[in-house]
Amino acid sequence: MRIPDVSPGAKVLALGHYQPANIVTNDDLARTIDTDDEWIQTRVGIKERRVAGVEESLEDMAVQAGGKALAASGLSAADIDLVIVATCTLETQIPNAAAVVAHRLGIESPGAFDVNAACSGFCYALATASAAVRGGAARNVLVIGAEKLSQWIDWTDRSTAVIFADGAGAAVVGPSDIPGIGPVVWGSSGDKSEAIAIKDRDHFLRQEGQTVFRWATTALHPVAKEACERAGVDPSELAAFVPHQANLRIIEAIARKLGADKAVVAKDIVLAGNTSAASIPLALSRMVERGEVRSGDLALLLGFGAGLTYAGQVIEIP
Ligand code: UT7
């Protein structure tokens, strides 16, 4: 048997993101459901979110974000041989989003599959991309987190309508002599699988908010610490902490317990809402765009959500 030449490491080469143009404020929602700006900002931290129109599909958003990451990487479509889309809100069961998005980006015949680990999906996909590059299964991988949650939300249910939103974020992962993506720490609590669910195509997303809140604020900081430990990084060395953007109170609680005192903490939820698998690459890409972190800085990513699933890893900012 011949083992292909493998790369000692993989790293994120570039990032990109996309949000729909349509901004929905808390006051907009308060016109149709029994809620108000103060409740949403105090309990969730959201001021506004983006919602795609009927004419804009999940794949459209993924193509936009993926195209930007690809352009920023300096690679061409021909250099990509694997495309992974992390999503839990695709309208169709088949085909998957990855093959469609790859085709629209002019990436010819790549490996293409979707990952459904809900809000942890991007971290799962990034770990898979890193393993594929290091193991010789791919040279460069386009990893996209994309969600159109608006099509799975009951817009009369105030417990979910104020939280979820649409968007996409992407990363190009390629080989590197020095590893730029740390070991993933991933896991799940299937005993709580009922806590967030879209039962079938005739149902909307429902979540037991307090169950998930309690779990997120008590079970996840050890995962965050372990991801640092496995990367050989002390939390004090982190320049950024980019957790899933579920709730500002959850983000702040985990950040406090992590003790990453110098890290910029992503609070993208304020203007982007909860975009599930898109939230981490979206927040990270926007953070880089704003110049809040520099190339070579270390960032901890931490996804968590339906399943319940979680995953986290330290990465080097491209
Ligand atoms: O992304 C996947 C992972 N998901 C999460 O991490 C979500 C975790 N959970 C949460 O973020 C929070 O539990 C929520 C934001 C979902 C809810 O916040 P909460 O502080 O747990 O509120 P609650 O569900 O306990 O509701 C408190 C009160 C209730 O009224 P009563 O029974 O006390 O009279 C609700 O009916 O707030 C009411 N309420 C609202 N009031 C105004 C619920 N939603 C709203 C609303 N506007 N939109």
PDB file of C-alpha atoms in Angstrom, residues 12 15 84-87 113 115-132 134 141 143-147 169-171 173 181-187 220 223-224 227 241-245 275-284 299-305 309-315:
ATOM      1  CA  VAL A  12      -7.135  28.351   7.979  1.00  0.00           C
ATOM      2  CA  LEU A  15     -12.240  33.663   5.757  1.00  0.00           C
ATOM      3  CA  ILE A  84     -18.073  20.756   3.345  1.00  0.00           C
ATOM      4  CA  VAL A  85     -21.219  22.688   4.253  1.00  0.00           C
ATOM      5  CA  ALA A  86     -22.294  22.712   7.890  1.00  0.00           C
ATOM      6  CA  THR A  87     -26.025  23.325   8.091  1.00  0.00           C
ATOM      7  CA  PHE A 113     -20.873  16.636   1.779  1.00  0.00           C
ATOM      8  CA  VAL A 115     -22.460  18.137   8.187  1.00  0.00           C
ATOM      9  CA  ASN A 116     -25.429  18.367  10.520  1.00  0.00           C
ATOM     10  CA  ALA A 117     -24.275  19.010  14.046  1.00  0.00           C
ATOM     11  CA  ALA A 118     -26.564  22.058  14.323  1.00  0.00           C
ATOM     12  CA  CYS A 119     -24.862  25.029  15.991  1.00  0.00           C
ATOM     13  CA  SER A 120     -21.641  23.017  16.506  1.00  0.00           C
ATOM     14  CA  GLY A 121     -21.527  22.149  12.808  1.00  0.00           C
ATOM     15  CA  PHE A 122     -18.806  24.538  11.708  1.00  0.00           C
ATOM     16  CA  CYS A 123     -16.341  23.275  14.344  1.00  0.00           C
ATOM     17  CA  TYR A 124     -17.095  19.671  13.349  1.00  0.00           C
ATOM     18  CA  ALA A 125     -16.583  20.530   9.675  1.00  0.00           C
ATOM     19  CA  LEU A 126     -13.364  22.434  10.381  1.00  0.00           C
ATOM     20  CA  ALA A 127     -11.951  19.472  12.324  1.00  0.00           C
ATOM     21  CA  THR A 128     -12.891  17.151   9.460  1.00  0.00           C
ATOM     22  CA  ALA A 129     -11.253  19.485   6.918  1.00  0.00           C
ATOM     23  CA  SER A 130      -8.092  19.651   8.995  1.00  0.00           C
ATOM     24  CA  ALA A 131      -7.950  15.858   9.259  1.00  0.00           C
ATOM     25  CA  ALA A 132      -8.532  15.507   5.497  1.00  0.00           C
ATOM     26  CA  ARG A 134      -3.284  16.224   7.216  1.00  0.00           C
ATOM     27  CA  VAL A 141     -10.909  22.378   1.630  1.00  0.00           C
ATOM     28  CA  VAL A 143     -15.665  24.825   4.755  1.00  0.00           C
ATOM     29  CA  ILE A 144     -18.924  26.775   4.935  1.00  0.00           C
ATOM     30  CA  GLY A 145     -21.446  27.282   7.721  1.00  0.00           C
ATOM     31  CA  ALA A 146     -24.761  28.447   6.248  1.00  0.00           C
ATOM     32  CA  GLU A 147     -28.254  28.660   7.670  1.00  0.00           C
ATOM     33  CA  GLY A 169     -19.497  32.207   6.961  1.00  0.00           C
ATOM     34  CA  ALA A 170     -16.657  30.291   5.331  1.00  0.00           C
ATOM     35  CA  ALA A 171     -13.028  29.277   5.668  1.00  0.00           C
ATOM     36  CA  VAL A 173      -8.295  25.206   4.945  1.00  0.00           C
ATOM     37  CA  ILE A 181      -5.741  24.209  13.702  1.00  0.00           C
ATOM     38  CA  GLY A 182      -5.528  22.539  17.091  1.00  0.00           C
ATOM     39  CA  PRO A 183      -7.039  19.175  18.068  1.00  0.00           C
ATOM     40  CA  VAL A 184     -10.812  19.285  18.297  1.00  0.00           C
ATOM     41  CA  VAL A 185     -12.629  18.433  21.511  1.00  0.00           C
ATOM     42  CA  TRP A 186     -16.058  17.209  20.510  1.00  0.00           C
ATOM     43  CA  GLY A 187     -18.903  15.331  22.085  1.00  0.00           C
ATOM     44  CA  LEU A 220     -19.075  23.911  28.268  1.00  0.00           C
ATOM     45  CA  VAL A 223     -14.656  21.766  26.936  1.00  0.00           C
ATOM     46  CA  ALA A 224     -13.219  25.206  26.139  1.00  0.00           C
ATOM     47  CA  ALA A 227      -9.447  22.509  23.675  1.00  0.00           C
ATOM     48  CA  PHE A 241     -12.755  33.709  21.944  1.00  0.00           C
ATOM     49  CA  VAL A 242     -15.420  32.982  19.343  1.00  0.00           C
ATOM     50  CA  PRO A 243     -18.204  30.864  20.836  1.00  0.00           C
ATOM     51  CA  HIS A 244     -21.464  30.019  19.104  1.00  0.00           C
ATOM     52  CA  GLN A 245     -23.636  33.130  19.204  1.00  0.00           C
ATOM     53  CA  THR A 275     -27.351  31.859  12.957  1.00  0.00           C
ATOM     54  CA  SER A 276     -26.562  28.318  14.198  1.00  0.00           C
ATOM     55  CA  ALA A 277     -23.745  26.706  12.155  1.00  0.00           C
ATOM     56  CA  ALA A 278     -23.004  30.042  10.472  1.00  0.00           C
ATOM     57  CA  SER A 279     -22.500  31.983  13.686  1.00  0.00           C
ATOM     58  CA  ILE A 280     -18.848  31.120  14.409  1.00  0.00           C
ATOM     59  CA  PRO A 281     -17.361  31.697  10.927  1.00  0.00           C
ATOM     60  CA  LEU A 282     -19.570  34.772  10.530  1.00  0.00           C
ATOM     61  CA  ALA A 283     -18.426  36.256  13.850  1.00  0.00           C
ATOM     62  CA  LEU A 284     -14.793  35.321  13.215  1.00  0.00           C
ATOM     63  CA  ALA A 299      -8.541  32.177  18.666  1.00  0.00           C
ATOM     64  CA  LEU A 300     -10.631  29.573  20.474  1.00  0.00           C
ATOM     65  CA  LEU A 301     -13.781  28.470  18.623  1.00  0.00           C
ATOM     66  CA  LEU A 302     -16.559  26.747  20.596  1.00  0.00           C
ATOM     67  CA  GLY A 303     -19.732  25.413  19.010  1.00  0.00           C
ATOM     68  CA  PHE A 304     -22.707  24.019  20.929  1.00  0.00           C
ATOM     69  CA  GLY A 305     -26.339  23.317  20.187  1.00  0.00           C
ATOM     70  CA  THR A 309     -23.609  18.557  20.463  1.00  0.00           C
ATOM     71  CA  TYR A 310     -20.474  20.536  21.149  1.00  0.00           C
ATOM     72  CA  ALA A 311     -17.044  21.006  19.577  1.00  0.00           C
ATOM     73  CA  GLY A 312     -14.150  23.396  20.044  1.00  0.00           C
ATOM     74  CA  GLN A 313     -10.615  23.976  18.815  1.00  0.00           C
ATOM     75  CA  VAL A 314      -7.908  26.631  18.876  1.00  0.00           C
ATOM     76  CA  ILE A 315      -6.964  28.095  15.508  1.00  0.00           C
TER      77      ILE A 315
END
